[in-house]
PDB file of C-alpha atoms in Angstrom:
ATOM      1  CA  MET L  76      73.282   4.447  45.458  1.00  0.00           C
ATOM      2  CA  ARG L  77      76.771   4.876  46.860  1.00  0.00           C
ATOM      3  CA  THR L  78      79.599   6.496  44.955  1.00  0.00           C
ATOM      4  CA  TYR L  79      83.214   5.553  45.494  1.00  0.00           C
ATOM      5  CA  ILE L  80      86.241   7.333  44.111  1.00  0.00           C
ATOM      6  CA  GLY L  81      89.515   5.513  44.512  1.00  0.00           C
ATOM      7  CA  GLY L  82      88.096   3.385  47.291  1.00  0.00           C
ATOM      8  CA  HIS L  83      86.695   6.364  49.198  1.00  0.00           C
ATOM      9  CA  GLN L  84      82.972   6.954  49.523  1.00  0.00           C
ATOM     10  CA  ALA L  85      81.856  10.388  48.356  1.00  0.00           C
ATOM     11  CA  VAL L  86      78.755  11.449  50.243  1.00  0.00           C
ATOM     12  CA  SER L  87      78.571  15.171  49.520  1.00  0.00           C
ATOM     13  CA  VAL L  88      79.646  17.709  46.921  1.00  0.00           C
ATOM     14  CA  ASP L  89      82.521  18.666  49.208  1.00  0.00           C
ATOM     15  CA  ASP L  90      83.633  15.011  49.290  1.00  0.00           C
ATOM     16  CA  PHE L  91      83.718  14.893  45.473  1.00  0.00           C
ATOM     17  CA  ALA L  92      85.721  18.123  45.303  1.00  0.00           C
ATOM     18  CA  GLU L  93      88.134  16.970  48.011  1.00  0.00           C
ATOM     19  CA  LEU L  94      88.692  13.634  46.293  1.00  0.00           C
ATOM     20  CA  ALA L  95      89.186  15.347  42.922  1.00  0.00           C
ATOM     21  CA  LEU L  96      91.668  17.844  44.367  1.00  0.00           C
ATOM     22  CA  GLY L  97      93.356  15.400  46.690  1.00  0.00           C
ATOM     23  CA  THR L  98      93.203  18.068  49.393  1.00  0.00           C
ATOM     24  CA  PRO L  99      90.473  19.536  51.573  1.00  0.00           C
ATOM     25  CA  ILE L 100      88.617  22.458  49.959  1.00  0.00           C
ATOM     26  CA  GLU L 101      89.268  24.548  53.052  1.00  0.00           C
ATOM     27  CA  LEU L 102      92.979  24.497  52.226  1.00  0.00           C
ATOM     28  CA  TRP L 103      92.294  26.601  49.134  1.00  0.00           C
ATOM     29  CA  LEU L 104      89.278  28.629  50.238  1.00  0.00           C
ATOM     30  CA  GLY L 105      89.965  29.097  53.929  1.00  0.00           C
ATOM     31  CA  VAL L 106      87.461  28.943  56.732  1.00  0.00           C
ATOM     32  CA  GLU L 107      85.390  31.645  58.287  1.00  0.00           C
ATOM     33  CA  GLY L 108      86.960  33.112  61.393  1.00  0.00           C
ATOM     34  CA  GLU L 109      90.483  31.825  60.810  1.00  0.00           C
ATOM     35  CA  THR L 110      93.239  33.780  62.506  1.00  0.00           C
ATOM     36  CA  ASP L 111      96.090  35.460  60.649  1.00  0.00           C
ATOM     37  CA  GLU L 112      98.411  32.673  61.841  1.00  0.00           C
ATOM     38  CA  GLU L 113      96.024  29.956  60.625  1.00  0.00           C
ATOM     39  CA  ARG L 114      95.690  31.701  57.270  1.00  0.00           C
ATOM     40  CA  ALA L 115      99.469  32.001  56.900  1.00  0.00           C
ATOM     41  CA  ALA L 116      99.928  28.302  57.740  1.00  0.00           C
ATOM     42  CA  ARG L 117      97.181  27.321  55.278  1.00  0.00           C
ATOM     43  CA  GLU L 118      98.704  29.425  52.521  1.00  0.00           C
ATOM     44  CA  ASP L 119     102.169  27.966  53.224  1.00  0.00           C
ATOM     45  CA  ALA L 120     100.762  24.453  52.913  1.00  0.00           C
ATOM     46  CA  ALA L 121      99.016  25.376  49.651  1.00  0.00           C
ATOM     47  CA  ARG L 122     102.252  26.843  48.264  1.00  0.00           C
ATOM     48  CA  ASP L 123     104.133  23.659  49.203  1.00  0.00           C
ATOM     49  CA  ILE L 124     101.531  21.506  47.430  1.00  0.00           C
ATOM     50  CA  LEU L 125     101.697  23.670  44.304  1.00  0.00           C
ATOM     51  CA  ALA L 126     105.510  23.553  44.384  1.00  0.00           C
ATOM     52  CA  ASP L 127     105.387  19.747  44.547  1.00  0.00           C
ATOM     53  CA  HIS L 128     102.669  19.538  41.856  1.00  0.00           C
ATOM     54  CA  PRO L 129     103.113  22.476  39.459  1.00  0.00           C
ATOM     55  CA  GLU L 130     100.747  20.834  36.954  1.00  0.00           C
ATOM     56  CA  MET L 131      97.845  20.954  39.409  1.00  0.00           C
ATOM     57  CA  PRO L 132      96.304  24.287  38.253  1.00  0.00           C
ATOM     58  CA  ASP L 133      96.365  23.167  34.608  1.00  0.00           C
ATOM     59  CA  ASP L 134      94.816  19.822  35.536  1.00  0.00           C
ATOM     60  CA  LEU L 135      92.039  21.542  37.471  1.00  0.00           C
ATOM     61  CA  ILE L 136      91.320  23.900  34.582  1.00  0.00           C
ATOM     62  CA  ARG L 137      91.095  20.902  32.230  1.00  0.00           C
ATOM     63  CA  ILE L 138      88.693  19.169  34.635  1.00  0.00           C
ATOM     64  CA  ALA L 139      86.539  22.291  34.929  1.00  0.00           C
ATOM     65  CA  ALA L 140      86.483  22.753  31.148  1.00  0.00           C
ATOM     66  CA  GLY L 141      85.429  19.121  30.751  1.00  0.00           C
ATOM     67  CA  VAL L 142      82.564  19.621  33.191  1.00  0.00           C
ATOM     68  CA  VAL L 143      81.415  22.739  31.338  1.00  0.00           C
ATOM     69  CA  GLU L 144      81.587  20.908  28.012  1.00  0.00           C
ATOM     70  CA  THR L 145      79.831  17.787  29.307  1.00  0.00           C
ATOM     71  CA  HIS L 146      77.170  19.576  31.388  1.00  0.00           C
ATOM     72  CA  PRO L 147      76.579  23.058  29.946  1.00  0.00           C
ATOM     73  CA  GLU L 148      73.132  23.129  31.573  1.00  0.00           C
ATOM     74  CA  LEU L 149      74.837  23.519  34.948  1.00  0.00           C
ATOM     75  CA  PHE L 150      76.061  26.910  33.832  1.00  0.00           C
ATOM     76  CA  ASP L 151      72.908  28.326  32.248  1.00  0.00           C
ATOM     77  CA  ILE L 152      72.666  31.835  33.513  1.00  0.00           C
ATOM     78  CA  VAL L 153      69.381  33.633  33.370  1.00  0.00           C
ATOM     79  CA  PRO L 154      69.692  37.375  33.629  1.00  0.00           C
ATOM     80  CA  LEU L 155      67.391  38.932  36.156  1.00  0.00           C
ATOM     81  CA  VAL L 156      65.292  41.743  34.776  1.00  0.00           C
ATOM     82  CA  ARG L 157      65.590  44.881  36.816  1.00  0.00           C
ATOM     83  CA  PRO L 158      62.457  46.908  37.182  1.00  0.00           C
ATOM     84  CA  ALA L 159      62.591  50.217  35.341  1.00  0.00           C
ATOM     85  CA  ARG L 160      63.395  53.129  37.563  1.00  0.00           C
ATOM     86  CA  ARG L 161      60.635  55.581  37.963  1.00  0.00           C
ATOM     87  CA  ARG L 162      61.760  58.934  36.830  1.00  0.00           C
ATOM     88  CA  THR L 163      60.663  61.690  39.072  1.00  0.00           C
ATOM     89  CA  PRO L 164      61.097  65.230  37.897  1.00  0.00           C
ATOM     90  CA  ARG L 165      63.494  67.288  39.950  1.00  0.00           C
ATOM     91  CA  ARG L 166      61.951  70.167  41.733  1.00  0.00           C
ATOM     92  CA  GLY L 167      62.505  73.534  40.209  1.00  0.00           C
ATOM     93  CA  VAL L 168      63.513  72.120  36.804  1.00  0.00           C
ATOM     94  CA  ALA L 169      61.196  72.630  33.842  1.00  0.00           C
ATOM     95  CA  ALA L 170      60.435  69.480  31.890  1.00  0.00           C
TER      96      ALA L 170
END
C-alpha cells in the first residue's frame, strides 16, 4: 500500500516526518560530521523558518500530543530491572 501526503509519496518514517514538518529532519537535528560552518548555516536557516512561522513549535507540540493520545502504546516504557549488586565486605572492616 502506498501512502501519499499532499501529493507526495511517503516511503519511510523520515519521509512522514519531513512532510509533516515541511522541512528536512536534518535541518533541525543536524548531520554527523558537519563542519562548524555547515552547522551555523543550518541553524541560520532554522531561525529564519521559525521567524517566518512562529506558530510552528506550538503546532508540532499539538501534533505530538495528538500522537501520544491516539497511540499511547507507542510510548509504553518498560523499566529494565538492574541486577542487585553483590555486596562484598571491605577488607579490614568488621561486619
